[in-house]
């Protein structure tokens, strides 16, 4: 099997670029913005030993810290980012979005974070690379080519129900004057609607937060109090309702669970895993 083959559904929203030995998943719409660099990692191209083999981008999973740092250096080089430019989120499945400034450079990787409970990051600072972490949850990418502002958010089922995508857009609008209709957005690689089974209590949360005609598009009853939840479609619904234009929205076709040999999936591995990461930066 081609080591970079994905079990895709056939749409052409993403590309897989190889830099040295490091695969980088990118969105075509974001590659068209020359003032940006971005990427989403795979399991491949790093130095971590099993069960974290090989590109684990988390210091909190039990992996060797030196190996994780080397992985960040390797992936950073592949996308043109230094570790000193990275700024980590502090993910706790909230809808909280923080503003990143030049003073935040290196937080989470070279120096401690002085913030907590931040699942989304927004900045207009060139050279500040936003970094968020995943292993089935949804990465949300945002870029305003008019105001030169970016956002990157982590949206699990709780963050999706709380509409962190909308909160990210609102932060960009209030803090930097962005107009939703100018923003380019993408829903990144994550667990698909065919793989993500949830219980009645989770389904009820979505019924309370969305209109019936919306939940019909992303929530499917299986019986026995179980449902299939399509977080891709739920987040797309949130972004479109928030003013993102359909032609400015790219939605992934890469499932972490379907491609668990190439992407980290919490569900597929039973939690014995490393982490993927999303990177987004305004070029200096």
Coordinates of C-alpha atoms in Angstrom, one line a residue:
X1 CA 0.0 0.0 0.0
X2 CA 1.2 3.5 -0.8
X3 CA 2.2 4.9 2.6
X4 CA 0.4 8.1 1.9
X5 CA -2.8 6.7 0.6
X6 CA -6.0 7.9 2.4
X7 CA -9.3 6.2 2.4
X8 CA -11.0 9.3 1.0
X9 CA -14.5 9.9 -0.3
X10 CA -13.2 11.6 -3.4
X11 CA -13.7 15.3 -3.0
X12 CA -10.8 17.6 -3.7
X13 CA -10.6 19.9 -0.8
X14 CA -7.2 18.9 0.5
X15 CA -3.7 18.0 -0.7
X16 CA -1.0 15.9 0.9
X17 CA 2.4 17.5 0.5
X18 CA 5.7 15.7 1.4
X19 CA 8.5 17.8 2.8
X20 CA 11.5 15.6 3.2
X21 CA 10.0 12.6 5.1
X22 CA 7.2 14.6 6.7
X23 CA 3.7 14.5 5.2
X24 CA 1.7 17.7 5.6
X25 CA -2.1 17.9 4.9
X26 CA -3.1 21.2 3.5
X27 CA -6.3 22.9 2.2
X28 CA -6.2 24.0 -1.4
X29 CA -8.1 27.2 -0.5
X30 CA -5.5 28.1 2.1
X31 CA -2.6 27.3 -0.2
X32 CA -4.0 30.0 -2.5
X33 CA -3.3 32.6 0.2
X34 CA 0.4 33.5 -0.2
X35 CA 0.6 35.4 3.1
X36 CA -0.2 32.2 5.1
X37 CA 1.5 29.0 6.0
X38 CA -0.6 26.1 7.4
X39 CA -0.6 22.4 7.8
X40 CA -2.2 19.4 9.6
X41 CA 0.0 16.5 10.7
X42 CA -0.2 12.8 10.2
X43 CA 1.2 9.9 12.3
X44 CA 4.2 9.7 10.0
X45 CA 7.5 11.5 9.7
X46 CA 8.5 11.7 13.4
X47 CA 10.9 10.0 15.8
X48 CA 8.6 8.7 18.6
X49 CA 8.7 5.0 19.6
X50 CA 5.6 2.8 19.9
X51 CA 2.8 3.3 20.8
X52 CA 3.4 6.9 19.7
X53 CA 5.1 6.1 16.4
X54 CA 6.1 8.3 14.9
X55 CA 4.8 11.8 14.6
X56 CA 3.3 12.4 18.1
X57 CA 2.7 16.1 18.8
X58 CA 1.7 16.0 22.4
X59 CA 3.8 16.4 25.6
X60 CA 1.0 15.0 27.7
X61 CA 0.4 11.5 26.4
X62 CA 3.4 9.8 28.1
X63 CA 5.9 10.1 25.2
X64 CA 9.5 11.0 25.6
X65 CA 9.7 14.8 25.8
X66 CA 12.9 15.0 23.7
X67 CA 11.2 12.9 20.9
X68 CA 8.1 15.2 21.0
X69 CA 10.3 18.3 20.7
X70 CA 12.1 16.8 17.8
X71 CA 8.7 16.0 16.2
X72 CA 7.7 19.7 16.5
X73 CA 11.0 20.8 15.0
X74 CA 10.5 18.4 12.1
X75 CA 6.9 19.3 11.4
X76 CA 7.7 23.0 11.9
X77 CA 10.5 22.8 9.3
X78 CA 8.0 21.1 6.9
X79 CA 5.6 24.1 7.1
X80 CA 8.2 26.8 7.6
X81 CA 7.7 27.5 11.3
X82 CA 10.2 27.7 14.2
X83 CA 9.3 26.3 17.6
X84 CA 9.9 29.8 19.0
X85 CA 7.0 31.0 16.9
X86 CA 4.5 28.5 18.1
X87 CA 1.6 29.3 20.5
X88 CA -0.4 26.4 22.0
X89 CA -4.0 26.2 22.9
X90 CA -5.1 24.9 26.3
X91 CA -7.9 22.6 25.3
X92 CA -10.6 21.6 27.7
X93 CA -13.6 21.3 25.3
X94 CA -14.8 24.9 25.8
X95 CA -15.9 27.5 23.4
X96 CA -13.4 30.0 24.7
X97 CA -11.3 31.9 22.2
X98 CA -8.1 33.7 23.1
X99 CA -6.2 36.6 21.3
X100 CA -2.5 35.8 20.5
X101 CA 0.1 38.6 20.5
X102 CA 3.8 38.8 20.0
X103 CA 4.3 38.3 23.8
X104 CA 2.7 34.9 23.5
X105 CA 5.3 33.4 21.2
X106 CA 6.7 30.1 22.4
X107 CA 4.0 29.5 25.0
X108 CA 3.2 25.9 25.5
X109 CA 6.4 24.6 23.9
X110 CA 9.3 26.8 25.1
X111 CA 7.7 28.5 28.1
X112 CA 4.7 27.9 30.2
X113 CA 1.2 29.0 29.2
X114 CA -0.3 31.7 31.5
X115 CA -3.8 31.0 30.3
X116 CA -6.2 28.1 30.7
X117 CA -9.4 26.7 29.0
X118 CA -8.7 28.1 25.6
X119 CA -9.8 26.0 22.7
X120 CA -9.5 28.6 20.0
X121 CA -6.9 31.1 19.1
X122 CA -7.0 34.3 16.9
X123 CA -4.3 36.7 15.8
X124 CA -3.2 39.4 13.4
X125 CA 0.4 39.0 14.5
X126 CA 2.8 38.0 11.7
X127 CA 5.1 35.2 12.8
X128 CA 2.8 33.9 15.5
X129 CA 1.9 30.3 14.7
X130 CA -1.3 29.1 16.2
X131 CA -1.2 25.4 17.2
X132 CA -4.2 23.2 18.3
X133 CA -4.4 19.4 18.9
X134 CA -6.5 16.6 17.7
X135 CA -7.2 12.8 17.6
X136 CA -10.8 12.7 16.3
X137 CA -12.1 16.2 17.2
X138 CA -12.5 18.8 14.4
X139 CA -9.9 21.5 13.5
X140 CA -11.4 24.7 12.3
X141 CA -9.2 27.0 10.2
X142 CA -10.1 30.7 9.5
X143 CA -8.3 33.4 7.4
X144 CA -9.4 36.9 6.5
X145 CA -7.5 38.1 3.5
X146 CA -8.8 41.6 3.8
X147 CA -7.8 42.3 7.4
X148 CA -5.0 39.7 7.5
X149 CA -6.4 37.9 10.5
X150 CA -6.4 34.2 11.3
X151 CA -8.1 31.8 13.7
X152 CA -7.7 28.2 14.6
X153 CA -10.0 26.3 16.9
X154 CA -10.6 22.8 18.4
X155 CA -14.2 21.6 18.1
X156 CA -15.1 18.3 19.7
X157 CA -18.8 17.5 20.2
X158 CA -19.0 19.8 23.2
X159 CA -17.2 22.7 21.3
X160 CA -19.5 22.1 18.3
X161 CA -22.6 22.1 20.4
X162 CA -21.4 25.4 22.0
X163 CA -20.6 26.7 18.5
X164 CA -16.9 27.5 18.9
X165 CA -16.8 28.1 15.2
X166 CA -19.2 31.0 15.6
X167 CA -17.3 32.3 18.7
X168 CA -14.1 32.3 16.7
X169 CA -15.7 34.3 13.9
X170 CA -17.2 36.7 16.4
X171 CA -13.8 37.2 18.1
X172 CA -12.3 38.1 14.7
X173 CA -15.1 40.5 14.0
X174 CA -15.1 42.3 17.3
X175 CA -11.4 42.5 17.9
X176 CA -10.2 43.1 14.3
X177 CA -13.2 44.3 12.3
X178 CA -13.4 41.2 10.2
X179 CA -16.5 40.6 8.1
X180 CA -17.7 37.0 8.0
X181 CA -18.3 37.2 4.3
X182 CA -14.6 37.9 3.7
X183 CA -13.3 34.9 5.8
X184 CA -12.0 31.8 4.2
X185 CA -12.8 28.8 6.4
X186 CA -12.1 25.1 6.5
X187 CA -13.3 22.1 8.5
X188 CA -10.3 19.8 8.9
X189 CA -9.5 16.1 9.2
X190 CA -11.5 14.4 12.1
X191 CA -13.8 11.5 12.7
X192 CA -16.6 11.2 10.1
X193 CA -20.3 10.8 10.6
X194 CA -20.2 7.1 9.7
X195 CA -17.7 6.4 12.5
X196 CA -18.8 8.7 15.3
X197 CA -21.5 7.0 17.5
X198 CA -22.9 9.0 20.4
X199 CA -25.6 8.3 23.1
X200 CA -29.0 9.9 23.6
X201 CA -27.7 12.5 26.1
X202 CA -25.3 13.9 23.4
X203 CA -28.0 13.8 20.8
X204 CA -30.3 15.8 23.1
X205 CA -27.7 18.5 23.5
X206 CA -27.6 19.0 19.7
X207 CA -31.4 19.0 19.5
X208 CA -31.5 21.8 22.0
X209 CA -28.9 23.9 20.2
X210 CA -29.9 23.4 16.5
X211 CA -33.1 23.6 14.6
X212 CA -34.8 20.3 13.6
X213 CA -34.1 20.8 9.9
X214 CA -30.4 21.2 10.8
X215 CA -30.1 18.2 13.1
X216 CA -31.7 16.1 10.4
X217 CA -28.6 16.8 8.2
X218 CA -26.0 15.5 10.8
X219 CA -27.7 13.3 13.4
X220 CA -28.9 9.8 12.5
X221 CA -30.7 7.6 14.9
X222 CA -29.4 4.0 14.9
X223 CA -31.8 2.6 17.6
X224 CA -31.1 1.5 21.1
X225 CA -30.4 5.0 22.2
X226 CA -27.5 5.4 19.8
X227 CA -26.9 8.0 17.1
X228 CA -24.4 8.8 14.4
X229 CA -23.2 12.4 14.7
X230 CA -21.6 14.1 11.7
X231 CA -19.4 16.8 13.2
X232 CA -18.3 17.9 9.7
X233 CA -21.8 18.8 8.7
X234 CA -22.7 20.3 12.1
X235 CA -19.7 22.6 12.0
X236 CA -20.4 23.5 8.4
X237 CA -23.9 24.5 9.5
X238 CA -22.5 26.7 12.2
X239 CA -20.1 28.5 9.9
X240 CA -22.6 29.1 7.2
X241 CA -25.1 30.4 9.8
X242 CA -22.4 32.7 11.0
X243 CA -22.0 34.4 7.6
X244 CA -19.3 32.3 5.9
X245 CA -20.0 32.2 2.2
X246 CA -20.5 28.6 0.8
X247 CA -17.8 29.3 -1.8
X248 CA -15.4 30.3 1.1
X249 CA -15.9 27.0 3.0
X250 CA -13.9 23.8 2.5
X251 CA -15.1 20.7 4.4
X252 CA -12.7 17.7 4.9
X253 CA -13.0 14.3 3.4
X254 CA -10.4 12.7 5.6
X255 CA -11.6 10.7 8.6
X256 CA -9.2 10.0 11.4
X257 CA -10.9 6.7 12.4
X258 CA -11.2 5.4 8.8
X259 CA -7.5 6.3 8.3
X260 CA -6.2 5.3 11.8
X261 CA -3.0 3.8 10.4
X262 CA -2.1 7.3 9.1
X263 CA -4.0 9.6 11.5
X264 CA -4.3 9.5 15.2
X265 CA -7.8 8.4 16.3
X266 CA -8.8 8.3 20.0
X267 CA -11.7 6.0 19.3
X268 CA -9.8 3.5 17.1
X269 CA -6.9 3.2 19.5
X270 CA -8.9 3.1 22.7
X271 CA -7.0 6.2 23.9
X272 CA -3.5 4.7 23.5
X273 CA -2.2 7.2 21.0
X274 CA -0.3 10.3 20.2
X275 CA -1.8 13.6 18.9
X276 CA -2.2 15.3 15.6
X277 CA -1.8 19.1 15.4
X278 CA -3.0 21.9 13.2
X279 CA -0.7 24.9 12.5
X280 CA -1.7 28.3 11.0
X281 CA 0.6 31.4 10.7
X282 CA 0.7 34.7 9.0
X283 CA 4.0 34.9 7.2
X284 CA 6.4 37.6 8.4

